[in-house]
Amino acid sequence: MLVQAVSFVLALALLDRPLLAGILSVVALDLGTAMVYPALIASVSDHAHPAWRANALGTYRFWRDIGYAAGALVAGVLADAFGLNATVIAAAVLTTTSGLLAARWITDRAKV
């Protein structure tokens, strides 16, 4: 998730070179997403008892997917109120915070 947050910073830091900003930020965002998706699903699976693993994964995916819609709405409101740059900074801060919380709370010990 921290790699994803860096992608937002890259997009803003390279505004004077839009093509480079777009390419570098999308590559960083895609790499971060490719790393985080399987890791988070595996963590949920590892920490769920086999009897309720399917429900745990379904619940995780439900809240993850709701986050897409909620994030789009919040980003639209922020962009209208504060501008695009502030919205991108807010996304970077939120993603960084989420990554740090995940690093703190997700352990390698399965509780099955």
Coordinates of C-alpha atoms in Angstrom, one line a residue:
M1 CA 0.0 0.0 0.0
L2 CA 3.0 2.3 0.6
V3 CA 4.0 1.7 -3.1
Q4 CA 0.5 2.8 -4.1
A5 CA 0.8 5.9 -2.0
V6 CA 4.1 6.7 -3.7
S7 CA 2.3 6.6 -7.1
F8 CA 0.1 9.6 -5.9
V9 CA 3.1 11.5 -4.9
L10 CA 4.8 10.8 -8.2
A11 CA 1.8 12.1 -10.1
L12 CA 1.9 15.4 -8.2
A13 CA 5.7 15.8 -8.2
L14 CA 6.0 15.5 -11.9
L15 CA 3.1 17.7 -13.0
D16 CA 5.4 19.7 -15.3
R17 CA 6.0 16.5 -17.2
P18 CA 2.5 15.0 -17.6
L19 CA 3.4 12.0 -19.7
L20 CA 6.2 10.9 -17.4
A21 CA 4.0 11.6 -14.4
G22 CA 1.2 9.4 -15.9
I23 CA 3.5 6.6 -16.8
L24 CA 5.5 6.4 -13.6
S25 CA 2.5 6.9 -11.3
V26 CA 0.4 4.2 -13.1
V27 CA 3.3 1.7 -13.0
A28 CA 3.8 2.3 -9.3
L29 CA 0.1 2.1 -8.6
D30 CA -0.2 -1.1 -10.6
L31 CA 2.8 -2.7 -8.9
G32 CA 1.5 -1.7 -5.5
T33 CA -2.0 -3.1 -6.3
A34 CA -0.4 -6.3 -7.7
M35 CA 1.4 -6.8 -4.4
V36 CA -1.4 -5.8 -2.0
Y37 CA -4.3 -7.8 -3.4
P38 CA -3.0 -11.3 -3.0
A39 CA -1.3 -10.4 0.4
L40 CA -4.5 -9.1 1.9
I41 CA -6.7 -11.9 0.7
A42 CA -4.1 -14.5 1.9
S43 CA -4.0 -12.7 5.3
V44 CA -7.8 -12.9 5.7
S45 CA -7.7 -16.6 4.6
D46 CA -4.9 -17.4 7.0
H47 CA -6.7 -15.8 10.0
A48 CA -10.1 -17.4 9.3
H49 CA -11.1 -20.8 10.6
P50 CA -11.8 -23.2 7.7
A51 CA -15.4 -23.4 8.8
W52 CA -16.0 -19.7 8.2
R53 CA -13.3 -18.9 5.7
A54 CA -15.7 -18.4 2.8
N55 CA -17.8 -15.9 4.9
A56 CA -14.7 -14.1 6.0
L57 CA -13.4 -13.7 2.4
G58 CA -16.8 -12.6 1.2
T59 CA -17.1 -10.0 4.0
Y60 CA -13.6 -8.7 3.2
R61 CA -14.4 -8.4 -0.5
F62 CA -17.7 -6.7 0.2
W63 CA -16.0 -4.0 2.3
R64 CA -13.2 -3.7 -0.2
D65 CA -15.6 -3.2 -3.1
I66 CA -17.8 -0.7 -1.1
G67 CA -14.6 1.2 -0.6
Y68 CA -14.3 1.8 -4.4
A69 CA -17.7 3.5 -4.5
A70 CA -17.3 5.4 -1.3
G71 CA -13.8 6.5 -2.3
A72 CA -15.1 7.8 -5.6
L73 CA -17.8 9.8 -3.9
V74 CA -15.4 11.2 -1.3
A75 CA -12.8 12.0 -3.9
G76 CA -15.5 13.9 -6.0
V77 CA -16.6 15.9 -2.9
L78 CA -13.0 16.7 -2.0
A79 CA -12.1 17.7 -5.5
D80 CA -15.1 20.1 -5.7
A81 CA -14.3 21.6 -2.4
F82 CA -10.5 21.7 -2.4
G83 CA -9.2 20.9 -5.9
L84 CA -7.6 18.0 -7.5
N85 CA -4.2 18.3 -5.9
A86 CA -5.6 18.3 -2.4
T87 CA -7.7 15.2 -3.4
V88 CA -4.6 13.4 -4.6
I89 CA -2.7 14.3 -1.4
A90 CA -5.6 13.1 0.7
A91 CA -5.6 9.8 -1.2
A92 CA -1.8 9.4 -0.6
V93 CA -2.2 10.1 3.1
L94 CA -5.1 7.7 3.5
T95 CA -3.3 5.0 1.6
T96 CA -0.1 5.5 3.6
T97 CA -2.1 5.4 6.9
S98 CA -3.9 2.3 5.8
G99 CA -0.6 0.6 4.8
L100 CA 1.0 1.5 8.1
L101 CA -2.0 0.2 10.1
A102 CA -2.0 -3.1 8.0
A103 CA 1.8 -3.5 8.7
R104 CA 1.1 -3.1 12.4
W105 CA -2.0 -5.3 12.7
I106 CA -1.5 -8.1 10.2
T107 CA 0.9 -10.6 11.6
D108 CA 2.4 -13.7 10.1
R109 CA 0.8 -16.0 12.7
A110 CA -2.4 -17.7 11.6
K111 CA -5.1 -18.0 14.2
V112 CA -6.7 -21.1 12.8

